[in-house]
Amino acid sequence: MLATSLKRSSDIFSTPPDLFPSPIALTSYTETVVNHAGIGRGLLNSTVIGVGTTIVTLAVAVPAAYALARLRVRFVALLMLLFLVVQMVPAVNLALPMFVIFSRAELVNSFAGLILANCSLAIPLAITILRPYFLSVPGEVIEAAKIDGCTTWSAFLRVALPVSTPGLITVAVISFLGAWGEFVFGLALASDESMQPITVVLAGLTNSFGTRWNDLMAVSVVVALPIIVVFVFLQRYIVGGLTAGATKS
């Protein structure tokens, strides 16, 4: 992908193919990534959608997971099963019903609609990951905090949350990257070009007149950079958070 983005159009399909581009051409980055208004707008839209999805997911999933782990809630097993079933439903099956509902609520072509659509998949997964973390907090510690004057809410904030930091980081990263790379909701719920995320803008580089492969690969490199950076710096938390959530009961 990187090599193709640095090649001239005439060198992309050379035989035999060149692994290392010679000469190196930065035209795809200067003209398509830097000077293309749609690319910059798409990156900004994806950033807003990703950050918004992360914030809403954490705000809803963290207290919900704690409640399902520590409070006396009926049908917990059934709820967790439903959360797992949601992960099996393809986004394309949800896009049309969401479009109908969001059209009536005037949420089509809006950041709020795109964030809510992404949260519909992110929140169940986040609760599934976070609940084992809150179950691992000893009940005696929470009771001791209540004896010392903490309410249920303050015990949650002061005791349970600090212990569950790896799970929170894992959920935040997964929620952001899921929204950053989401395509179906962006295509179905954002017909206005000014609201489309970068994934939809990227698909627009392929049309009936052919594919500009070097431009396509240059934008793909830029889109992949946040994912690479996040995993390089947070991979310890992500891997640890997922494995801990899978083994704790």
PDB file of C-alpha atoms in Angstrom, residues 129-241:
ATOM      1  CA  ILE A 129     -16.022  -6.500  27.922  1.00  0.00           C
ATOM      2  CA  LEU A 130     -16.430  -4.336  31.039  1.00  0.00           C
ATOM      3  CA  ARG A 131     -18.745  -6.504  33.139  1.00  0.00           C
ATOM      4  CA  PRO A 132     -16.035  -9.095  34.011  1.00  0.00           C
ATOM      5  CA  TYR A 133     -13.797  -6.278  35.251  1.00  0.00           C
ATOM      6  CA  PHE A 134     -16.400  -5.062  37.697  1.00  0.00           C
ATOM      7  CA  LEU A 135     -17.074  -8.635  38.787  1.00  0.00           C
ATOM      8  CA  SER A 136     -13.376  -8.991  39.618  1.00  0.00           C
ATOM      9  CA  VAL A 137     -13.526  -6.128  42.141  1.00  0.00           C
ATOM     10  CA  PRO A 138     -13.886  -7.781  45.571  1.00  0.00           C
ATOM     11  CA  GLY A 139     -17.302  -7.143  47.059  1.00  0.00           C
ATOM     12  CA  GLU A 140     -15.696  -6.665  50.475  1.00  0.00           C
ATOM     13  CA  VAL A 141     -13.788  -3.636  49.163  1.00  0.00           C
ATOM     14  CA  ILE A 142     -16.955  -1.997  47.887  1.00  0.00           C
ATOM     15  CA  GLU A 143     -18.780  -2.743  51.147  1.00  0.00           C
ATOM     16  CA  ALA A 144     -15.873  -1.277  53.119  1.00  0.00           C
ATOM     17  CA  ALA A 145     -16.090   1.872  51.016  1.00  0.00           C
ATOM     18  CA  LYS A 146     -19.799   2.153  51.796  1.00  0.00           C
ATOM     19  CA  ILE A 147     -19.117   1.708  55.512  1.00  0.00           C
ATOM     20  CA  ASP A 148     -16.598   4.549  55.286  1.00  0.00           C
ATOM     21  CA  GLY A 149     -19.322   6.812  53.920  1.00  0.00           C
ATOM     22  CA  CYS A 150     -19.363   6.174  50.183  1.00  0.00           C
ATOM     23  CA  THR A 151     -22.642   5.907  48.357  1.00  0.00           C
ATOM     24  CA  THR A 152     -23.153   3.309  45.640  1.00  0.00           C
ATOM     25  CA  TRP A 153     -22.246   5.934  43.028  1.00  0.00           C
ATOM     26  CA  SER A 154     -19.120   7.208  44.823  1.00  0.00           C
ATOM     27  CA  ALA A 155     -17.936   3.633  45.481  1.00  0.00           C
ATOM     28  CA  PHE A 156     -18.308   3.008  41.775  1.00  0.00           C
ATOM     29  CA  LEU A 157     -16.281   6.110  40.899  1.00  0.00           C
ATOM     30  CA  ARG A 158     -13.578   5.794  43.585  1.00  0.00           C
ATOM     31  CA  VAL A 159     -13.114   2.026  43.822  1.00  0.00           C
ATOM     32  CA  ALA A 160     -14.419   0.151  40.787  1.00  0.00           C
ATOM     33  CA  LEU A 161     -13.331   2.526  38.019  1.00  0.00           C
ATOM     34  CA  PRO A 162      -9.630   2.841  38.974  1.00  0.00           C
ATOM     35  CA  VAL A 163      -9.295  -0.953  39.173  1.00  0.00           C
ATOM     36  CA  SER A 164     -10.891  -1.345  35.737  1.00  0.00           C
ATOM     37  CA  THR A 165      -8.634   1.100  33.863  1.00  0.00           C
ATOM     38  CA  PRO A 166      -7.325  -1.509  31.344  1.00  0.00           C
ATOM     39  CA  GLY A 167     -10.906  -2.406  30.437  1.00  0.00           C
ATOM     40  CA  LEU A 168     -11.848   1.250  29.984  1.00  0.00           C
ATOM     41  CA  ILE A 169      -8.879   1.834  27.678  1.00  0.00           C
ATOM     42  CA  THR A 170      -9.739  -1.296  25.700  1.00  0.00           C
ATOM     43  CA  VAL A 171     -13.356  -0.233  25.244  1.00  0.00           C
ATOM     44  CA  ALA A 172     -12.378   3.328  24.302  1.00  0.00           C
ATOM     45  CA  VAL A 173      -9.913   2.138  21.649  1.00  0.00           C
ATOM     46  CA  ILE A 174     -12.263  -0.467  20.174  1.00  0.00           C
ATOM     47  CA  SER A 175     -15.149   2.008  20.065  1.00  0.00           C
ATOM     48  CA  PHE A 176     -13.071   4.684  18.346  1.00  0.00           C
ATOM     49  CA  LEU A 177     -11.495   2.363  15.792  1.00  0.00           C
ATOM     50  CA  GLY A 178     -14.834   0.704  15.050  1.00  0.00           C
ATOM     51  CA  ALA A 179     -16.403   4.084  14.294  1.00  0.00           C
ATOM     52  CA  TRP A 180     -13.289   5.273  12.418  1.00  0.00           C
ATOM     53  CA  GLY A 181     -13.409   2.360   9.970  1.00  0.00           C
ATOM     54  CA  GLU A 182     -17.209   2.021   9.690  1.00  0.00           C
ATOM     55  CA  PHE A 183     -18.550   2.228   6.125  1.00  0.00           C
ATOM     56  CA  VAL A 184     -22.153   0.969   5.933  1.00  0.00           C
ATOM     57  CA  PHE A 185     -23.730   3.510   8.307  1.00  0.00           C
ATOM     58  CA  GLY A 186     -21.723   6.319   6.744  1.00  0.00           C
ATOM     59  CA  LEU A 187     -22.959   5.358   3.295  1.00  0.00           C
ATOM     60  CA  ALA A 188     -26.609   4.854   4.282  1.00  0.00           C
ATOM     61  CA  LEU A 189     -27.096   7.705   6.758  1.00  0.00           C
ATOM     62  CA  ALA A 190     -24.950  10.426   5.167  1.00  0.00           C
ATOM     63  CA  SER A 191     -26.074  11.153   1.624  1.00  0.00           C
ATOM     64  CA  ASP A 192     -24.759  14.709   1.951  1.00  0.00           C
ATOM     65  CA  GLU A 193     -21.092  14.768   0.924  1.00  0.00           C
ATOM     66  CA  SER A 194     -20.277  17.279   3.655  1.00  0.00           C
ATOM     67  CA  MET A 195     -21.227  14.696   6.301  1.00  0.00           C
ATOM     68  CA  GLN A 196     -19.619  11.574   4.848  1.00  0.00           C
ATOM     69  CA  PRO A 197     -16.799   9.899   6.801  1.00  0.00           C
ATOM     70  CA  ILE A 198     -13.443   9.182   5.224  1.00  0.00           C
ATOM     71  CA  THR A 199     -14.351   5.558   4.450  1.00  0.00           C
ATOM     72  CA  VAL A 200     -17.132   6.705   2.101  1.00  0.00           C
ATOM     73  CA  VAL A 201     -14.913   9.391   0.574  1.00  0.00           C
ATOM     74  CA  LEU A 202     -12.230   6.750   0.041  1.00  0.00           C
ATOM     75  CA  ALA A 203     -14.682   4.540  -1.842  1.00  0.00           C
ATOM     76  CA  GLY A 204     -15.417   7.511  -4.107  1.00  0.00           C
ATOM     77  CA  LEU A 205     -11.912   7.306  -5.539  1.00  0.00           C
ATOM     78  CA  THR A 206     -13.095   4.168  -7.351  1.00  0.00           C
ATOM     79  CA  ASN A 207     -15.583   4.955 -10.108  1.00  0.00           C
ATOM     80  CA  SER A 208     -16.802   3.788 -13.508  1.00  0.00           C
ATOM     81  CA  PHE A 209     -13.860   5.500 -15.207  1.00  0.00           C
ATOM     82  CA  GLY A 210     -11.309   3.393 -13.346  1.00  0.00           C
ATOM     83  CA  THR A 211      -9.383   3.408 -10.097  1.00  0.00           C
ATOM     84  CA  ARG A 212      -6.580   5.828  -9.323  1.00  0.00           C
ATOM     85  CA  TRP A 213      -4.581   3.265  -7.405  1.00  0.00           C
ATOM     86  CA  ASN A 214      -1.768   5.528  -6.256  1.00  0.00           C
ATOM     87  CA  ASP A 215      -4.250   8.126  -4.951  1.00  0.00           C
ATOM     88  CA  LEU A 216      -6.356   5.404  -3.355  1.00  0.00           C
ATOM     89  CA  MET A 217      -3.345   3.917  -1.584  1.00  0.00           C
ATOM     90  CA  ALA A 218      -2.118   7.331  -0.410  1.00  0.00           C
ATOM     91  CA  VAL A 219      -5.446   8.059   1.293  1.00  0.00           C
ATOM     92  CA  SER A 220      -5.497   4.514   2.687  1.00  0.00           C
ATOM     93  CA  VAL A 221      -2.108   5.100   4.299  1.00  0.00           C
ATOM     94  CA  VAL A 222      -3.409   8.264   5.983  1.00  0.00           C
ATOM     95  CA  VAL A 223      -6.557   6.462   7.166  1.00  0.00           C
ATOM     96  CA  ALA A 224      -4.489   3.588   8.589  1.00  0.00           C
ATOM     97  CA  LEU A 225      -2.085   5.831  10.512  1.00  0.00           C
ATOM     98  CA  PRO A 226      -4.360   6.468  13.547  1.00  0.00           C
ATOM     99  CA  ILE A 227      -5.002   2.723  13.864  1.00  0.00           C
ATOM    100  CA  ILE A 228      -1.288   1.944  13.751  1.00  0.00           C
ATOM    101  CA  VAL A 229      -0.394   4.689  16.232  1.00  0.00           C
ATOM    102  CA  VAL A 230      -3.087   3.630  18.702  1.00  0.00           C
ATOM    103  CA  PHE A 231      -2.041  -0.016  18.663  1.00  0.00           C
ATOM    104  CA  VAL A 232       1.671   0.789  18.942  1.00  0.00           C
ATOM    105  CA  PHE A 233       1.189   2.831  22.102  1.00  0.00           C
ATOM    106  CA  LEU A 234      -1.768   1.002  23.672  1.00  0.00           C
ATOM    107  CA  GLN A 235      -1.355  -2.612  22.541  1.00  0.00           C
ATOM    108  CA  ARG A 236      -0.423  -3.729  26.067  1.00  0.00           C
ATOM    109  CA  TYR A 237      -3.722  -2.423  27.433  1.00  0.00           C
ATOM    110  CA  ILE A 238      -5.772  -3.673  24.492  1.00  0.00           C
ATOM    111  CA  VAL A 239      -4.438  -7.241  24.545  1.00  0.00           C
ATOM    112  CA  GLY A 240      -4.478  -7.403  28.334  1.00  0.00           C
ATOM    113  CA  GLY A 241      -7.972  -5.948  28.487  1.00  0.00           C
TER     114      GLY A 241
END
